[in-house]
XYZ file of N, CA and C in Angstrom:
474
model
N 0.902 -1.396 -0.090
C -0.058 0.147 -0.320
C 0.778 1.572 0.061
N 1.688 1.713 0.654
C 2.666 2.702 0.803
C 3.588 2.559 -0.614
N 3.649 1.892 -0.950
C 4.598 1.990 -2.305
C 3.541 2.769 -3.207
N 2.154 2.578 -3.428
C 1.038 2.935 -4.248
C 0.677 4.598 -3.909
N 0.873 4.743 -2.537
C 1.012 5.885 -1.708
C 2.113 6.814 -2.255
N 3.337 6.269 -2.255
C 3.803 7.453 -2.611
C 4.214 7.648 -4.267
N 4.263 6.309 -4.930
C 3.947 6.470 -6.223
C 2.943 7.415 -6.901
N 1.822 6.999 -6.276
C 0.456 8.165 -6.963
C 0.289 9.316 -5.939
N 0.955 9.985 -4.954
C 0.621 11.002 -4.429
C 1.877 11.516 -3.843
N 2.702 11.317 -3.736
C 4.169 12.155 -3.097
C 5.132 11.920 -4.195
N 4.948 10.815 -5.311
C 6.075 10.962 -6.248
C 7.621 10.634 -5.480
N 7.089 10.260 -4.520
C 8.694 9.806 -3.931
C 9.257 8.501 -4.222
N 9.673 8.176 -5.936
C 10.180 7.010 -6.659
C 11.080 6.268 -5.844
N 11.724 6.827 -5.212
C 12.988 6.605 -3.965
C 12.468 5.509 -3.272
N 11.931 6.428 -2.536
C 11.416 5.594 -1.273
C 10.450 4.299 -2.093
N 9.762 4.627 -2.745
C 8.655 3.072 -3.475
C 10.360 2.125 -3.879
N 10.714 2.081 -4.374
C 11.940 1.616 -4.714
C 12.097 1.128 -3.644
N 12.848 1.835 -1.870
C 13.367 1.204 -0.885
C 11.648 0.001 -0.736
N 11.045 0.712 -0.136
C 9.454 0.016 0.351
C 9.451 -1.490 -0.334
N 9.603 -1.225 -1.706
C 9.422 -2.555 -2.552
C 10.442 -3.299 -2.532
N 11.886 -3.238 -2.764
C 12.629 -3.851 -2.326
C 12.676 -4.628 -0.876
N 12.114 -3.637 -0.151
C 12.589 -4.672 1.478
C 11.468 -5.928 0.981
N 10.144 -5.317 0.814
C 8.754 -6.507 1.224
C 9.402 -7.419 -0.459
N 10.113 -7.377 -1.482
C 10.282 -8.321 -2.312
C 10.868 -9.380 -1.325
N 12.378 -8.987 -0.905
C 13.496 -9.377 -0.082
C 13.098 -10.660 0.947
N 11.707 -10.200 1.613
C 11.093 -11.175 2.322
C 10.165 -12.406 1.795
N 9.653 -11.849 0.339
C 8.784 -12.792 0.231
C 9.275 -13.784 -1.135
N 10.283 -12.898 -1.561
C 10.892 -13.520 -2.975
C 12.253 -13.338 -2.863
N 13.268 -13.466 -1.889
C 14.600 -12.843 -2.137
C 15.310 -13.831 -3.527
N 15.896 -12.861 -4.498
C 16.592 -13.719 -5.518
C 16.111 -14.340 -6.610
N 15.019 -14.016 -6.669
C 14.039 -14.370 -8.002
C 13.794 -12.954 -8.287
N 14.606 -12.611 -9.385
C 14.414 -11.607 -10.571
C 13.719 -11.583 -11.459
N 12.788 -12.276 -11.571
C 11.941 -12.716 -12.638
C 10.706 -12.656 -11.744
N 10.587 -11.175 -10.865
C 9.232 -11.632 -10.395
C 8.421 -10.024 -10.511
N 7.022 -10.266 -10.232
C 6.373 -8.797 -10.862
C 6.767 -7.725 -9.639
N 7.026 -8.060 -8.493
C 7.781 -6.693 -7.413
C 8.837 -6.169 -8.191
N 9.853 -7.192 -9.094
C 11.064 -6.395 -9.061
C 10.329 -5.446 -10.417
N 9.483 -5.811 -11.205
C 9.012 -5.047 -12.117
C 8.406 -3.847 -11.416
N 8.118 -3.660 -10.604
C 7.741 -2.594 -10.264
C 8.413 -1.498 -9.385
N 9.650 -2.444 -8.696
C 11.082 -1.580 -7.956
C 11.584 -1.241 -9.782
N 11.983 -1.807 -10.431
C 12.515 -1.374 -11.479
C 11.668 0.074 -12.550
N 10.361 0.064 -12.407
C 9.620 1.406 -12.834
C 10.123 2.454 -11.928
N 9.900 2.513 -10.636
C 10.194 3.401 -9.371
C 11.926 3.915 -9.954
N 12.419 2.842 -10.171
C 14.026 3.374 -9.962
C 13.977 4.509 -11.565
N 12.990 3.544 -12.848
C 13.129 4.323 -13.571
C 12.968 5.710 -13.498
N 11.464 5.925 -13.160
C 10.842 7.149 -12.860
C 12.081 7.992 -12.078
N 12.851 7.703 -10.901
C 13.516 8.325 -10.273
C 14.518 8.780 -11.215
N 15.257 7.965 -12.257
C 16.458 8.451 -12.951
C 15.941 9.273 -13.826
N 14.709 9.219 -14.303
C 14.230 9.792 -15.562
C 13.641 11.428 -15.205
N 13.412 11.450 -13.692
C 13.388 12.657 -13.486
C 14.652 13.840 -12.780
N 15.323 12.758 -12.566
C 16.985 13.134 -12.221
C 17.616 13.513 -13.563
N 16.938 13.250 -14.797
C 17.894 13.760 -16.447
C 18.879 12.956 -16.465
N 19.001 11.389 -16.024
C 19.493 10.165 -16.157
C 19.009 9.236 -17.098
N 18.770 10.074 -18.531
C 18.285 9.190 -19.402
C 18.623 7.572 -19.763
N 19.973 7.428 -19.887
C 20.478 6.194 -20.024
C 19.941 4.957 -18.409
N 20.315 5.765 -17.258
C 19.455 4.892 -16.552
C 18.069 4.902 -16.579
N 17.243 5.407 -16.582
C 15.526 5.175 -16.822
C 15.733 4.461 -18.096
N 16.084 4.619 -19.146
C 15.771 3.969 -20.523
C 16.267 2.200 -20.078
N 16.913 1.941 -19.332
C 17.295 0.471 -18.969
C 17.037 0.373 -18.193
N 16.372 0.735 -16.901
C 15.448 0.049 -15.923
C 13.901 0.442 -16.657
N 14.018 1.150 -17.329
C 12.063 0.634 -17.921
C 12.037 -0.399 -18.842
N 13.059 -0.694 -19.883
C 12.852 -1.863 -20.542
C 13.181 -3.004 -19.764
N 13.948 -3.149 -18.723
C 13.775 -4.062 -17.761
C 12.854 -4.196 -17.250
N 11.938 -3.482 -16.676
C 10.637 -3.532 -16.184
C 9.297 -3.798 -16.823
N 9.364 -3.243 -17.992
C 8.456 -3.983 -19.326
C 8.655 -5.434 -19.212
N 9.538 -5.474 -19.887
C 10.043 -7.113 -19.737
C 9.719 -8.012 -19.035
N 9.753 -7.523 -17.558
C 9.610 -8.307 -16.205
C 8.059 -8.218 -16.049
N 6.993 -6.809 -16.835
C 5.693 -6.816 -16.519
C 5.094 -7.990 -17.804
N 5.692 -8.182 -18.724
C 5.258 -8.868 -19.404
C 5.315 -10.669 -19.128
N 6.224 -10.794 -18.640
C 6.852 -12.178 -18.059
C 5.823 -12.714 -16.524
N 5.511 -11.486 -15.843
C 5.085 -11.516 -14.801
C 2.998 -11.607 -14.935
N 3.038 -11.110 -16.119
C 1.433 -10.055 -16.330
C 0.342 -10.908 -15.568
N 0.246 -12.509 -15.102
C -0.544 -12.759 -14.815
C -0.336 -13.317 -13.139
N 0.366 -12.570 -12.229
C 0.742 -12.283 -10.486
C -0.107 -11.989 -9.794
N -0.724 -12.404 -9.213
C -1.556 -11.707 -8.071
C -1.164 -10.051 -7.426
N 0.198 -10.045 -7.578
C 0.922 -8.491 -7.359
C -0.670 -7.406 -8.073
N -0.545 -7.275 -9.660
C -1.246 -6.937 -10.258
C -2.952 -6.770 -10.473
N -3.531 -8.048 -9.922
C -4.930 -7.886 -9.765
C -5.956 -6.710 -9.371
N -5.298 -6.408 -8.298
C -5.883 -5.044 -7.913
C -5.555 -3.431 -8.494
N -4.834 -3.745 -10.039
C -4.260 -2.771 -10.528
C -5.073 -2.780 -12.541
N -4.958 -1.689 -12.570
C -5.312 -1.216 -14.224
C -4.047 -2.067 -15.053
N -3.646 -3.276 -15.319
C -2.790 -3.671 -15.147
C -2.293 -3.174 -17.012
N -3.083 -3.040 -17.615
C -3.430 -2.500 -19.211
C -2.787 -1.473 -18.972
N -3.329 -0.851 -18.817
C -3.344 0.975 -18.497
C -2.125 1.807 -17.792
N -1.398 0.704 -16.762
C -0.368 0.450 -16.076
C 1.060 0.443 -17.194
N 0.532 -0.590 -18.368
C 1.814 -1.132 -19.348
C 1.745 0.122 -20.362
N 0.628 0.484 -21.060
C 0.509 1.409 -21.735
C 0.972 2.504 -21.580
N 0.849 3.344 -19.847
C 1.629 4.248 -19.284
C 3.353 3.994 -19.483
N 3.586 2.932 -19.297
C 4.769 2.484 -19.381
C 5.449 2.934 -20.689
N 5.045 2.240 -21.532
C 5.432 2.423 -23.309
C 5.039 3.496 -23.576
N 4.654 4.374 -23.347
C 4.575 5.792 -23.838
C 5.911 6.632 -23.204
N 5.698 6.057 -21.185
C 7.229 6.685 -20.577
C 8.176 6.946 -21.203
N 8.461 5.233 -22.168
C 9.243 4.752 -22.247
C 9.359 5.714 -23.559
N 8.608 6.077 -24.660
C 9.339 7.097 -25.854
C 9.275 7.875 -25.871
N 8.945 8.422 -24.443
C 9.053 9.985 -23.871
C 10.941 10.055 -23.802
N 11.224 9.237 -22.883
C 12.620 8.919 -22.688
C 13.650 9.047 -23.742
N 13.320 7.877 -24.229
C 13.937 7.577 -25.949
C 14.056 8.588 -26.523
N 13.340 9.647 -26.844
C 13.111 10.709 -27.444
C 13.827 11.958 -26.761
N 14.225 11.731 -25.563
C 14.783 12.739 -24.797
C 13.664 13.737 -23.729
N 13.004 13.559 -23.917
C 11.744 14.766 -23.145
C 11.554 14.649 -22.064
N 11.200 15.811 -21.047
C 11.345 16.085 -20.015
C 10.678 14.888 -19.339
N 11.032 14.761 -18.166
C 10.123 13.964 -16.993
C 8.632 13.975 -17.135
N 7.874 13.024 -17.187
C 5.792 13.431 -17.292
C 5.346 12.091 -15.947
N 5.345 12.345 -15.244
C 4.781 11.266 -14.037
C 3.356 11.156 -14.496
N 2.914 9.505 -13.718
C 1.537 9.200 -14.591
C 1.364 8.328 -12.979
N -0.146 8.134 -12.706
C -0.144 7.185 -11.704
C -0.883 5.645 -12.056
N -0.321 4.747 -11.077
C -1.184 3.434 -10.894
C -2.690 3.399 -10.673
N -3.187 2.945 -11.728
C -4.424 2.805 -11.731
C -5.003 1.807 -10.307
N -5.687 2.103 -9.032
C -6.148 0.808 -8.811
C -7.683 0.376 -9.143
N -7.944 -0.560 -9.021
C -9.270 -0.815 -9.486
C -9.821 -1.432 -8.799
N -9.379 -2.147 -7.116
C -10.179 -2.423 -6.111
C -10.552 -1.154 -5.409
N -11.433 -0.946 -5.022
C -12.125 0.286 -4.243
C -11.729 0.205 -2.876
N -11.670 -0.541 -2.277
C -10.856 -1.131 -0.660
C -9.368 -0.784 -0.636
N -9.213 -0.870 -1.968
C -7.338 -1.185 -1.647
C -7.776 0.343 -1.431
N -8.294 1.104 -2.805
C -8.149 2.829 -3.124
C -8.208 3.274 -1.425
N -9.451 3.031 -1.048
C -10.051 3.622 0.256
C -8.475 3.667 1.117
N -8.032 2.110 1.252
C -6.972 1.925 1.911
C -5.965 3.421 1.482
N -5.140 3.374 0.339
C -4.348 3.744 0.159
C -4.542 5.149 0.199
N -5.519 5.627 -0.141
C -5.916 7.411 0.110
C -6.037 7.397 1.653
N -6.409 6.850 2.760
C -6.521 6.928 4.204
C -4.942 6.620 4.784
N -4.053 5.951 4.273
C -2.772 5.834 4.578
C -2.071 7.214 4.987
N -1.553 7.181 5.993
C -1.001 8.468 6.170
C 0.643 8.056 6.377
N 1.587 9.169 5.754
C 2.479 8.817 5.623
C 3.255 10.642 5.264
N 4.571 10.097 5.822
C 5.197 11.468 5.871
C 6.040 11.441 4.647
N 5.620 12.966 4.214
C 6.216 13.549 3.152
C 7.145 14.403 3.053
N 7.870 14.508 1.774
C 8.944 15.781 2.110
C 8.251 16.818 0.355
N 8.165 17.656 0.518
C 7.514 18.270 -0.844
C 8.847 19.166 -1.333
N 9.997 18.971 -1.130
C 10.737 19.294 -1.660
C 11.248 19.091 -2.507
N 10.952 19.617 -3.808
C 11.527 18.610 -5.212
C 12.826 18.595 -5.283
N 13.634 19.553 -4.755
C 15.428 18.966 -5.029
C 15.708 17.572 -4.110
N 15.149 17.646 -2.472
C 15.506 16.755 -2.028
C 14.689 15.111 -2.592
N 13.524 15.173 -3.209
C 13.093 14.281 -4.185
C 13.767 13.830 -5.232
N 14.331 14.977 -6.220
C 15.349 14.106 -7.429
C 16.718 14.033 -6.763
N 17.162 14.190 -5.805
C 17.789 13.825 -5.545
C 18.517 12.759 -4.198
N 17.441 12.290 -3.615
C 17.305 11.954 -2.473
C 18.601 10.766 -2.034
N 18.644 9.761 -3.484
C 19.548 8.638 -2.674
C 20.928 9.524 -2.260
N 21.559 10.749 -2.496
C 22.622 11.304 -1.954
C 22.288 12.368 -1.168
N 20.960 12.725 -0.703
C 20.808 13.554 0.432
C 20.187 12.922 1.872
N 19.743 11.832 1.340
C 19.138 11.340 2.803
C 20.350 10.652 3.923
N 19.881 10.499 4.616
C 20.193 10.044 6.156
C 20.906 8.222 6.243
N 21.957 8.208 5.711
C 22.710 6.825 5.480
C 23.242 5.842 6.463
N 22.845 6.661 7.811
C 24.089 6.084 8.826
C 22.749 4.962 9.532
N 22.062 4.371 9.157
C 21.324 3.163 9.016
C 22.222 1.710 8.208
N 22.064 2.129 7.094
C 22.425 1.436 6.392
C 24.109 1.154 6.101
N 24.729 2.315 6.375
C 26.280 2.316 6.817
C 26.727 0.674 8.217
N 25.201 1.560 9.354
C 25.635 0.427 10.275
C 25.240 -1.000 9.820
N 24.384 -1.175 9.291
C 23.709 -2.451 8.880
C 24.867 -3.356 8.159
N 25.804 -2.575 7.276
C 26.809 -3.333 6.440
C 28.156 -3.541 7.170
N 28.435 -2.529 7.809
C 29.164 -3.091 9.238
C 29.001 -4.244 9.908
N 27.570 -4.308 10.408
C 27.417 -5.388 11.180
C 27.301 -6.835 9.889
N 26.803 -6.598 8.833
C 27.386 -7.775 7.790
C 28.916 -8.247 8.045
N 29.599 -6.758 7.401
C 30.514 -7.200 7.264
C 31.387 -8.026 8.536
N 31.053 -7.674 9.717
C 31.824 -8.196 10.887
C 31.061 -9.593 11.040
N 29.854 -9.741 10.619
C 29.923 -11.276 10.817
C 30.237 -12.074 9.704
N 30.879 -11.369 8.635
C 31.616 -11.704 7.971
C 33.103 -12.382 7.751
N 33.722 -11.577 8.880
C 34.779 -11.749 9.162
C 34.948 -12.587 10.409
N 34.053 -12.920 11.326
C 33.684 -13.862 12.310
C 33.589 -15.028 12.101
N 33.579 -15.429 10.848
C 33.275 -17.108 10.676
C 34.295 -17.539 9.645
């Protein structure tokens, strides 16, 4: 739900990626051809495109579209307008490949109950566009660095 809230309302694509990647690692780690990885790559592509990184945006959108096709029957898409989503992705891809400026879109939720839950979800937002565009460089990384150190120590202790 938080992924959809961020994608459709806060447009914090970096956060979309982070949230869904954590969830994907719980439900299907290391399975690259998974519906969740298609959505993770979609968010990544949108993040790159808004930053003006056309190479990264095109590469990740291309892979996202391929994974969407491979996983089209996934239950992760059953409450979304899959056809409209893939059409929006193809259109965005065309804009990216022709060097057009960023144009966001939303993911249509077809289940009224899910739409209501997403709408009612309260999340912290940052409306500073500079921060949203460059979040990977401006965010607090202390927790990530601490986790890396813990993992490194575990490996060193083996």
